[in-house]
Coordinates of C-alpha atoms and ligand atoms in Angstrom, one line a residue:
M1 CA 0.0 0.0 0.0
E2 CA 1.2 3.5 -0.8
I3 CA 1.7 5.7 2.2
K4 CA 2.2 9.5 1.6
V5 CA 3.3 12.2 4.0
V6 CA 1.8 15.6 3.2
T7 CA 2.1 18.9 4.9
K8 CA -0.8 20.9 3.4
G9 CA -4.4 20.6 2.3
L10 CA -6.1 19.0 5.3
L11 CA -9.5 20.3 4.1
T12 CA -9.0 19.5 0.4
Q13 CA -7.5 16.0 0.9
Q14 CA -9.6 13.4 -0.9
A15 CA -10.3 10.5 1.4
D16 CA -13.0 8.2 2.6
C17 CA -12.2 9.3 6.1
L18 CA -10.0 11.9 7.8
V19 CA -8.8 10.6 11.2
I20 CA -8.2 13.2 13.8
G21 CA -6.8 12.7 17.2
I22 CA -8.5 14.3 20.2
V23 CA -7.1 14.6 23.7
K24 CA -9.0 15.1 26.9
G25 CA -9.7 18.7 28.0
T26 CA -10.5 21.4 25.4
I27 CA -10.0 21.8 21.7
K28 CA -6.8 23.7 21.0
A29 CA -6.9 26.9 19.0
E30 CA -4.5 25.5 16.4
G31 CA -4.0 22.2 14.6
A32 CA -6.1 19.8 12.6
L33 CA -8.9 19.6 15.1
A34 CA -9.4 23.3 15.2
E35 CA -9.1 23.6 11.4
A36 CA -11.7 20.9 10.8
D37 CA -14.0 22.3 13.5
Q38 CA -14.0 25.7 11.8
A39 CA -14.8 24.2 8.4
L40 CA -17.7 22.3 10.0
G41 CA -19.0 25.4 11.6
G42 CA -18.2 24.5 15.2
N43 CA -19.7 21.0 14.9
I44 CA -16.8 19.3 16.7
A45 CA -16.7 21.8 19.5
A46 CA -20.4 21.2 20.0
L47 CA -19.9 17.5 20.3
F48 CA -17.3 18.2 22.8
S49 CA -19.4 20.6 24.9
D50 CA -22.4 18.3 24.7
S51 CA -20.1 15.5 26.0
E52 CA -20.8 13.3 23.0
I53 CA -17.0 12.9 22.6
S54 CA -14.5 13.3 25.4
G55 CA -11.1 12.4 24.1
D56 CA -10.9 9.4 26.4
R57 CA -8.9 6.4 25.1
N58 CA -11.2 4.1 23.2
D59 CA -13.6 6.9 22.4
T60 CA -14.2 7.1 18.7
Q61 CA -16.8 9.1 16.7
F62 CA -17.7 9.4 13.0
I63 CA -18.9 12.8 11.7
H64 CA -20.3 13.2 8.2
T65 CA -18.8 16.3 6.5
Y66 CA -21.6 17.0 3.9
G67 CA -19.2 18.4 1.4
K68 CA -17.7 21.0 3.7
I69 CA -14.3 19.4 3.4
A70 CA -13.1 17.0 0.7
A71 CA -13.0 13.9 3.0
R72 CA -16.4 12.3 3.2
R73 CA -16.1 11.6 6.9
I74 CA -14.1 12.6 9.9
L75 CA -13.2 10.0 12.5
L76 CA -12.4 11.4 15.9
V77 CA -10.1 9.2 17.9
G78 CA -9.7 9.6 21.6
L79 CA -6.1 9.7 22.7
G80 CA -6.6 10.1 26.5
D81 CA -4.6 12.5 28.7
E82 CA -2.1 14.6 26.7
A83 CA 0.5 14.2 29.4
E84 CA 0.4 10.4 29.1
L85 CA 0.7 10.3 25.3
S86 CA 3.4 7.9 24.1
F87 CA 4.6 6.1 21.1
E88 CA 2.6 3.1 22.2
E89 CA -0.6 5.1 22.7
L90 CA -0.3 6.6 19.2
R91 CA 0.3 3.2 17.7
E92 CA -2.8 1.8 19.4
A93 CA -5.0 4.7 18.6
S94 CA -4.0 4.4 15.0
A95 CA -4.9 0.7 15.1
R96 CA -8.2 1.4 16.7
A97 CA -9.0 4.0 14.0
V98 CA -8.3 1.4 11.3
K99 CA -10.6 -1.1 12.9
E100 CA -13.4 1.4 13.1
A101 CA -12.8 2.6 9.5
L102 CA -12.8 -1.0 8.1
K103 CA -15.9 -1.8 10.0
A104 CA -17.5 1.1 8.1
K105 CA -15.9 -0.1 4.9
L106 CA -13.8 3.0 4.6
T107 CA -10.5 2.2 2.9
K108 CA -8.9 5.4 1.8
L109 CA -7.7 7.1 5.0
A110 CA -5.9 10.3 5.9
F111 CA -4.4 10.7 9.4
A112 CA -4.0 13.9 11.2
L113 CA -3.2 12.4 14.6
S114 CA 0.2 13.6 15.5
D115 CA -0.3 17.4 16.0
A116 CA -2.0 16.6 19.3
W117 CA 1.4 15.6 20.2
S118 CA 4.1 17.5 22.0
G119 CA 6.3 14.6 23.2
L120 CA 7.0 12.7 20.0
D121 CA 9.0 14.0 17.1
A122 CA 7.7 13.6 13.5
K123 CA 9.8 10.5 12.8
E124 CA 8.6 8.6 15.9
A125 CA 5.0 9.8 15.4
S126 CA 4.8 8.6 11.8
H127 CA 6.6 5.4 12.7
A128 CA 3.9 4.7 15.3
I129 CA 1.0 5.6 13.0
T130 CA 2.3 3.5 10.1
E131 CA 3.1 0.5 12.3
G132 CA -0.3 0.7 14.0
V133 CA -2.2 1.1 10.8
L134 CA -0.4 -1.8 9.0
L135 CA -0.6 -4.1 11.9
A136 CA -4.3 -3.5 12.3
D137 CA -4.9 -3.9 8.6
Y138 CA -3.5 -7.4 8.6
R139 CA -5.7 -10.3 7.4
F140 CA -4.8 -13.9 6.6
P141 CA -6.7 -14.7 3.5
G142 CA -7.2 -18.4 4.2
Y143 CA -8.1 -21.1 1.7
H144 CA -11.8 -20.6 0.8
Q145 CA -12.9 -21.7 -2.6
K146 CA -14.3 -18.2 -3.2
E147 CA -12.3 -15.5 -1.5
E148 CA -14.2 -13.7 1.1
L149 CA -14.5 -10.0 0.5
K150 CA -13.0 -8.4 3.6
P151 CA -12.2 -4.7 3.3
A152 CA -8.6 -3.8 3.5
L153 CA -7.0 -0.4 3.3
E154 CA -6.2 1.1 -0.2
S155 CA -4.3 4.2 0.7
L156 CA -2.9 6.1 3.6
V157 CA -2.0 9.8 3.9
I158 CA -0.3 11.1 7.0
F159 CA -0.4 14.9 7.7
C160 CA 2.5 16.5 9.5
A161 CA 4.1 19.9 10.0
E162 CA 6.2 21.3 7.1
Q163 CA 9.5 21.2 9.0
G164 CA 9.0 17.5 10.0
A165 CA 8.2 16.1 6.6
E166 CA 11.6 14.5 5.9
D167 CA 11.7 12.9 9.3
A168 CA 8.1 11.8 9.0
R169 CA 9.0 10.0 5.7
E170 CA 11.8 8.2 7.4
G171 CA 9.4 7.2 10.2
V172 CA 7.0 5.8 7.6
R173 CA 9.8 3.7 6.1
I174 CA 10.7 2.3 9.5
G175 CA 7.1 1.7 10.6
Q176 CA 6.5 -0.1 7.3
A177 CA 9.5 -2.3 7.7
F178 CA 8.6 -3.3 11.2
A179 CA 4.9 -3.9 10.4
E180 CA 5.6 -5.9 7.2
G181 CA 8.2 -8.0 8.9
T182 CA 5.6 -8.8 11.7
N183 CA 2.9 -9.5 9.2
L184 CA 5.2 -11.9 7.3
A185 CA 5.7 -13.8 10.5
R186 CA 2.0 -13.8 11.1
D187 CA 1.4 -15.3 7.7
L188 CA 3.9 -18.1 8.3
V189 CA 2.4 -19.0 11.7
N190 CA -1.1 -19.0 10.2
M191 CA -0.2 -21.4 7.4
P192 CA -1.3 -25.0 8.0
G193 CA 1.3 -27.7 8.2
N194 CA 0.4 -29.3 4.9
Y195 CA 1.1 -26.0 3.1
L196 CA 4.1 -24.9 5.2
T197 CA 6.3 -28.0 5.2
P198 CA 9.9 -27.7 6.3
T199 CA 10.9 -27.4 2.6
V200 CA 8.4 -24.5 2.1
L201 CA 9.5 -22.8 5.3
A202 CA 13.1 -23.0 4.2
E203 CA 12.1 -21.6 0.8
K204 CA 10.4 -18.7 2.5
A205 CA 13.4 -17.9 4.6
K206 CA 15.6 -18.1 1.5
E207 CA 13.3 -15.7 -0.4
V208 CA 13.7 -13.0 2.2
A209 CA 17.5 -13.5 2.4
E210 CA 17.9 -13.3 -1.4
R211 CA 15.6 -10.3 -1.6
Y212 CA 18.1 -8.4 0.5
G213 CA 21.3 -9.9 -0.8
M214 CA 22.1 -12.0 2.3
E215 CA 24.1 -15.1 2.1
V216 CA 22.0 -18.2 2.5
E217 CA 22.8 -21.9 2.9
I218 CA 20.3 -24.7 3.4
L219 CA 21.6 -27.9 5.0
E220 CA 20.1 -31.1 3.8
K221 CA 19.9 -34.4 5.6
P222 CA 23.4 -35.6 4.5
D223 CA 24.9 -32.3 5.7
M224 CA 23.2 -32.8 9.0
E225 CA 24.6 -36.3 9.3
R226 CA 28.1 -35.0 8.6
Y227 CA 27.7 -32.4 11.3
G228 CA 26.3 -35.0 13.7
M229 CA 23.0 -33.1 14.2
G230 CA 21.4 -35.9 16.2
G231 CA 18.8 -33.6 17.7
L232 CA 17.2 -32.3 14.4
L233 CA 17.7 -35.7 12.8
G234 CA 16.2 -37.5 15.8
V235 CA 13.0 -35.4 15.7
N236 CA 12.8 -35.9 12.0
Q237 CA 13.1 -39.6 12.2
G238 CA 9.3 -40.2 12.3
S239 CA 8.5 -37.9 9.4
V240 CA 8.1 -38.3 5.7
Q241 CA 9.1 -34.6 5.3
A242 CA 12.8 -33.8 4.7
P243 CA 14.4 -31.8 7.5
K244 CA 16.1 -28.5 6.6
L245 CA 18.4 -26.2 8.4
V246 CA 18.5 -22.7 7.0
A247 CA 21.6 -20.6 7.8
I248 CA 21.6 -16.9 6.8
K249 CA 24.3 -14.4 7.2
Y250 CA 23.5 -10.7 7.2
Q251 CA 26.8 -8.7 7.2
G252 CA 26.3 -5.0 8.0
T253 CA 29.9 -4.1 8.9
D254 CA 33.3 -4.7 7.1
K255 CA 34.4 -7.5 9.4
W256 CA 32.4 -10.5 10.4
E257 CA 32.6 -9.7 14.1
D258 CA 30.3 -9.0 17.1
V259 CA 27.9 -11.5 15.5
L260 CA 24.4 -11.7 16.8
G261 CA 22.9 -15.2 16.5
F262 CA 19.1 -15.6 16.0
V263 CA 18.0 -19.2 16.3
G264 CA 14.3 -20.0 15.7
K265 CA 12.4 -23.2 16.4
G266 CA 10.8 -24.4 13.1
I267 CA 8.5 -27.3 14.0
T268 CA 6.0 -27.0 11.1
F269 CA 3.6 -29.3 13.0
D270 CA 4.0 -30.8 16.5
S271 CA 1.9 -34.0 17.0
G272 CA 4.1 -34.8 20.0
G273 CA 5.5 -37.8 18.2
I274 CA 5.3 -41.2 20.0
S275 CA 4.4 -39.2 23.1
L276 CA 1.3 -38.2 21.2
K277 CA -0.5 -35.0 22.2
P278 CA -4.3 -35.2 23.1
G279 CA -6.6 -34.5 20.1
P280 CA -8.3 -31.2 21.2
G281 CA -6.4 -28.2 20.1
M282 CA -3.7 -30.2 18.3
D283 CA -4.4 -28.2 15.2
E284 CA -2.8 -25.1 16.9
M285 CA 0.5 -27.0 16.7
K286 CA 0.7 -25.8 13.1
G287 CA 2.0 -22.7 14.8
D288 CA 5.0 -24.4 16.4
M289 CA 7.3 -22.6 14.1
G290 CA 6.6 -19.2 15.6
G291 CA 10.3 -18.9 16.6
A292 CA 11.4 -19.4 13.0
A293 CA 8.8 -17.0 11.8
A294 CA 10.1 -14.3 14.2
V295 CA 13.6 -14.8 12.9
I296 CA 12.4 -14.6 9.2
G297 CA 10.2 -11.5 10.0
A298 CA 13.2 -9.8 11.7
L299 CA 15.4 -10.5 8.7
E300 CA 12.7 -8.8 6.5
V301 CA 13.0 -5.7 8.8
I302 CA 16.7 -5.8 8.9
G303 CA 17.0 -6.3 5.1
R304 CA 15.0 -3.1 4.6
L305 CA 16.6 -0.9 7.3
K306 CA 20.2 -2.2 6.9
P307 CA 21.6 -1.6 10.4
D308 CA 25.4 -1.8 10.8
V309 CA 25.4 -5.1 12.6
N310 CA 26.2 -8.8 11.8
I311 CA 23.6 -11.5 12.1
A312 CA 23.8 -15.2 11.9
A313 CA 20.2 -16.6 11.6
V314 CA 19.6 -20.3 12.0
I315 CA 16.3 -22.1 11.4
P316 CA 16.3 -25.8 12.1
T317 CA 13.0 -27.2 10.7
T318 CA 11.1 -30.4 10.6
D319 CA 7.7 -31.7 11.8
N320 CA 7.3 -34.0 14.8
M321 CA 5.4 -37.1 13.8
P322 CA 4.9 -40.6 15.2
S323 CA 5.7 -43.6 13.0
G324 CA 7.6 -46.9 13.1
S325 CA 10.8 -45.1 12.6
A326 CA 10.1 -42.3 15.1
L327 CA 12.3 -41.4 18.1
K328 CA 11.1 -43.3 21.2
P329 CA 11.1 -42.5 24.9
G330 CA 14.3 -44.1 26.3
D331 CA 16.4 -43.5 23.2
V332 CA 19.7 -41.7 23.5
I333 CA 20.8 -39.3 20.8
T334 CA 23.9 -37.2 20.3
A335 CA 23.8 -33.5 19.4
M336 CA 26.2 -31.6 17.1
N337 CA 28.5 -30.7 20.0
G338 CA 28.8 -34.3 21.1
K339 CA 26.5 -34.0 24.2
T340 CA 24.3 -37.0 24.7
I341 CA 20.6 -36.7 25.4
E342 CA 18.2 -39.2 26.9
I343 CA 14.7 -38.9 25.4
L344 CA 12.0 -39.1 28.1
N345 CA 9.2 -37.5 26.1
T346 CA 9.3 -37.1 22.3
D347 CA 6.9 -34.1 22.7
A348 CA 9.9 -32.1 24.2
E349 CA 11.2 -31.9 20.6
G350 CA 11.8 -28.2 20.3
R351 CA 14.9 -28.2 22.6
L352 CA 16.4 -31.0 20.6
I353 CA 16.4 -29.1 17.3
L354 CA 17.4 -25.9 19.0
A355 CA 20.4 -27.7 20.5
D356 CA 21.8 -28.3 17.0
G357 CA 20.6 -24.9 15.9
V358 CA 22.5 -23.1 18.6
C359 CA 25.6 -25.2 18.0
Y360 CA 25.4 -24.2 14.3
A361 CA 25.0 -20.5 15.1
K362 CA 28.2 -20.7 17.1
E363 CA 29.9 -22.5 14.3
M364 CA 28.9 -19.6 12.0
G365 CA 30.6 -17.2 14.5
A366 CA 27.8 -16.0 16.7
D367 CA 29.2 -14.1 19.7
Y368 CA 25.7 -13.7 21.2
V369 CA 22.7 -16.0 20.8
V370 CA 19.0 -15.3 21.1
D371 CA 16.9 -18.4 20.6
L372 CA 13.1 -18.1 20.1
A373 CA 10.7 -20.9 20.4
T374 CA 7.1 -21.9 21.2
L375 CA 8.7 -24.2 23.6
T376 CA 6.6 -25.0 26.7
G377 CA 2.9 -25.0 27.7
A378 CA 4.3 -24.1 31.1
A379 CA 5.2 -20.6 29.7
L380 CA 1.5 -20.1 29.1
V381 CA 0.7 -21.2 32.6
A382 CA 3.3 -19.0 34.2
L383 CA 2.9 -15.7 32.2
G384 CA -0.3 -16.1 30.1
T385 CA -0.7 -14.8 26.6
C386 CA 0.7 -11.3 26.8
T387 CA 4.2 -11.8 28.2
T388 CA 7.1 -13.8 26.6
A389 CA 9.3 -15.7 29.1
A390 CA 13.0 -15.3 29.0
V391 CA 15.9 -17.4 30.4
T392 CA 19.6 -16.2 30.2
N393 CA 23.1 -16.9 31.2
N394 CA 24.2 -13.3 30.9
E395 CA 22.8 -10.3 32.8
E396 CA 24.1 -7.7 30.4
F397 CA 22.8 -9.3 27.3
M398 CA 19.5 -9.9 29.0
E399 CA 19.3 -6.2 29.8
E400 CA 20.0 -5.3 26.2
V401 CA 17.2 -7.6 25.0
M402 CA 14.8 -6.2 27.7
I403 CA 15.5 -2.7 26.5
S404 CA 14.9 -3.7 22.9
A405 CA 11.6 -5.3 23.9
A406 CA 10.5 -2.2 25.8
E407 CA 11.4 0.0 22.9
A408 CA 9.4 -2.3 20.5
G409 CA 6.4 -2.4 22.8
E410 CA 6.6 -6.1 23.5
L411 CA 6.3 -7.6 26.9
L412 CA 9.0 -9.8 28.3
W413 CA 9.8 -11.2 31.7
R414 CA 12.9 -13.1 32.9
L415 CA 12.5 -16.4 34.8
P416 CA 15.0 -17.4 37.4
A417 CA 17.7 -19.8 36.2
Y418 CA 19.5 -20.7 39.5
K419 CA 21.7 -23.7 39.6
P420 CA 19.4 -26.2 41.3
Y421 CA 17.1 -26.1 38.3
K422 CA 19.9 -27.6 36.2
D423 CA 19.8 -30.8 38.3
Q424 CA 16.4 -31.5 37.0
I425 CA 17.7 -32.2 33.5
K426 CA 20.6 -34.4 34.5
S427 CA 20.3 -38.0 33.2
K428 CA 21.7 -41.1 34.7
I429 CA 22.7 -42.6 31.4
A430 CA 23.4 -39.5 29.2
D431 CA 24.7 -36.0 29.7
L432 CA 21.2 -34.5 29.7
K433 CA 17.6 -35.7 29.6
N434 CA 15.0 -33.8 27.5
T435 CA 12.4 -33.1 30.2
G436 CA 12.9 -31.9 33.7
G437 CA 9.5 -33.0 35.0
R438 CA 6.4 -30.8 35.6
N439 CA 7.9 -28.3 38.0
A440 CA 9.4 -25.2 36.5
G441 CA 9.0 -26.6 33.0
S442 CA 9.8 -23.4 31.1
I443 CA 13.0 -22.8 33.1
T444 CA 14.3 -26.3 32.7
A445 CA 13.5 -26.3 29.0
G446 CA 15.4 -23.0 28.6
L447 CA 18.3 -24.3 30.6
F448 CA 18.5 -27.3 28.3
V449 CA 19.0 -25.0 25.3
G450 CA 21.5 -23.0 27.4
E451 CA 23.6 -26.2 27.7
F452 CA 24.4 -25.7 24.0
A453 CA 25.1 -22.0 24.2
E454 CA 27.7 -22.9 26.9
E455 CA 29.8 -19.7 27.6
T456 CA 28.3 -17.6 24.8
P457 CA 26.0 -14.8 26.1
W458 CA 22.6 -16.2 25.4
V459 CA 18.9 -15.2 25.9
H460 CA 16.1 -17.7 25.4
L461 CA 12.7 -16.4 24.5
D462 CA 9.8 -18.8 25.1
I463 CA 6.9 -17.5 23.0
A464 CA 4.5 -20.5 23.5
G465 CA 2.0 -18.1 25.1
T466 CA 2.5 -15.0 23.0
S467 CA 2.9 -16.3 19.4
W468 CA -0.7 -17.3 18.9
A469 CA -3.8 -15.2 19.9
D470 CA -7.2 -16.9 20.5
K471 CA -9.0 -13.5 20.2
D472 CA -8.7 -10.4 18.1
N473 CA -7.1 -7.4 19.7
D474 CA -6.5 -3.8 18.5
L475 CA -3.2 -4.5 16.8
S476 CA -4.0 -8.0 15.3
P477 CA -6.7 -10.4 14.5
A478 CA -6.8 -13.9 16.2
G479 CA -4.0 -16.3 15.0
G480 CA -0.3 -15.7 14.6
T481 CA 0.8 -12.5 16.3
G482 CA 4.3 -12.1 14.9
V483 CA 5.6 -11.6 18.4
M484 CA 9.3 -10.8 18.9
V485 CA 9.9 -9.7 15.3
R486 CA 10.1 -6.1 16.4
T487 CA 12.2 -6.9 19.5
L488 CA 14.8 -8.7 17.4
A489 CA 14.8 -6.0 14.8
T490 CA 15.1 -3.3 17.5
L491 CA 18.0 -5.2 19.1
A492 CA 19.8 -5.0 15.8
Q493 CA 18.8 -1.3 15.3
L494 CA 19.9 -0.2 18.7
R495 CA 23.3 -1.9 18.3
S496 CA 23.7 -0.1 15.0
V497 CA 22.9 3.2 16.6
N498 CA 25.4 2.7 19.4
E499 CA 28.1 1.8 16.9
K500 CA 27.5 5.0 15.0
E501 CA 27.7 7.2 18.1
E502 CA 31.0 5.8 19.1
Ligands
BES601 N1 5.2 -27.0 21.1 C1 5.0 -27.4 22.4 C2 4.8 -26.3 23.4 C3 3.5 -25.5 23.2 C4 2.4 -25.7 24.0 C5 3.5 -24.4 22.4 C6 1.3 -25.0 23.9 C7 2.3 -23.6 22.2 C8 1.2 -23.9 23.0 C9 6.2 -28.2 22.8 O1 6.9 -28.9 21.9 C10 5.8 -29.2 23.8 O2 5.1 -30.1 23.5 N2 6.2 -29.0 25.1 C11 5.8 -29.9 26.1 C12 7.1 -30.2 26.9 C13 6.9 -31.3 27.9 C14 6.7 -32.6 27.2 C15 8.1 -31.4 28.8 C16 4.8 -29.2 27.0 O3 4.9 -28.0 27.2 O4 3.9 -29.9 27.4
MN602 MN1 6.1 -30.8 21.5
ZN603 ZN1 6.7 -28.2 20.0

């Protein structure tokens, strides 16, 4: 969709709907609201004084313009207290406006939200608006014989002050990159397992890499055998689908140094294997590649914004199926780094493929590793659906990831990883066992992956609760959320900024 930044012609802008922000209190003497109010002969001020609109968050109101301005309607969007206005608020208000507009089948929108703003500069404001609009406009088309006609936005105009126009255009570019990376991840998570096989997932990752000139390598089964990737091969044993391991290098500086590793769990369907899952809800396990999707989505953002950082992205992918050749409880396998693992539950498969994934990222030169995975139902029990669970071996790196998440507007909380938890994953007959029992399941799962990061600074993000939404919310419809795309991309962006300042 084309997004234009304009500085003049609020009243002559052709649009289905002109979206104007309104804060609590009184109408200011200047700005979009005052200009529109004047053109409508004081109609907005009247609504305000008659308490039909208040400026509260969540307050929205359509006004017909009867030809008094070029836009057919105005949508007033409540922004709450001016003093509390933030990037997040602006993003959500924009998303709410899109939802209202689409409900009314209005698809050509013009936004004059940001002049209610004192705290945000033009770049941040237009970033927030663009991101909110594009995230809220997301739909997964599905597979109906006849495509359902769901309204989607056709065009977007953002008004801003003359002196901020260049910054605002840059903000649009950033917001577009972040939203489209997130929406790409959502698409991947929403695709069913028969469409998104490991081969297709690998192709999708490769497409993104090649679009932005990144180096890409896809390991096939014989390569995995050569590397001794017993974790990925073990999980794949029961499947008729070929396993893949995608390795992508994004080099943003002259030397391949200070490399950030992103490793994403790519289980395209998790039946549990021989430790078969119960039937109800098993379909949702098509989304068990949310970690891989987050990595691919982040590469989309990074490819567009080109931060001066180096990234080694690794996606081990297979499905997890039961069959006569499948991995069995009691089996012992050997991961790429030689560590042996006793399998107690074949449904704890994510950590097995991540073990090899993390080893391979280090092989590629990763100096830091973030792994992302829909790893444990226990993460959902502990933190619910809004907060991603983290485990780390390094305070400083954890802090950096926390700051990135806060900046990106994604919620993240660290779980304790004290030594005694490690005892839960010790095996009598191998170096590790793949489950640590019911207690502290997300922590022991994380620590299992950490055994392969070893001394490398590492953060584990368990997105089992956050990668899939059962209900619509302002910023996304039910289904894949694309969680952590923006955190990963922000981590890369912030490192780039720091580098430039030095
Ligand atoms: N993919 C699941 C975790 C999951 C559960 C993701 C719910 C999203 C929603 C993972 O592979 C799994 O099955 N984990 C087991 C681990 C257990 C066997 C130790 C779990 O959480 O029950
Ligand atoms: Mn599982
Ligand atoms: Zn799984």
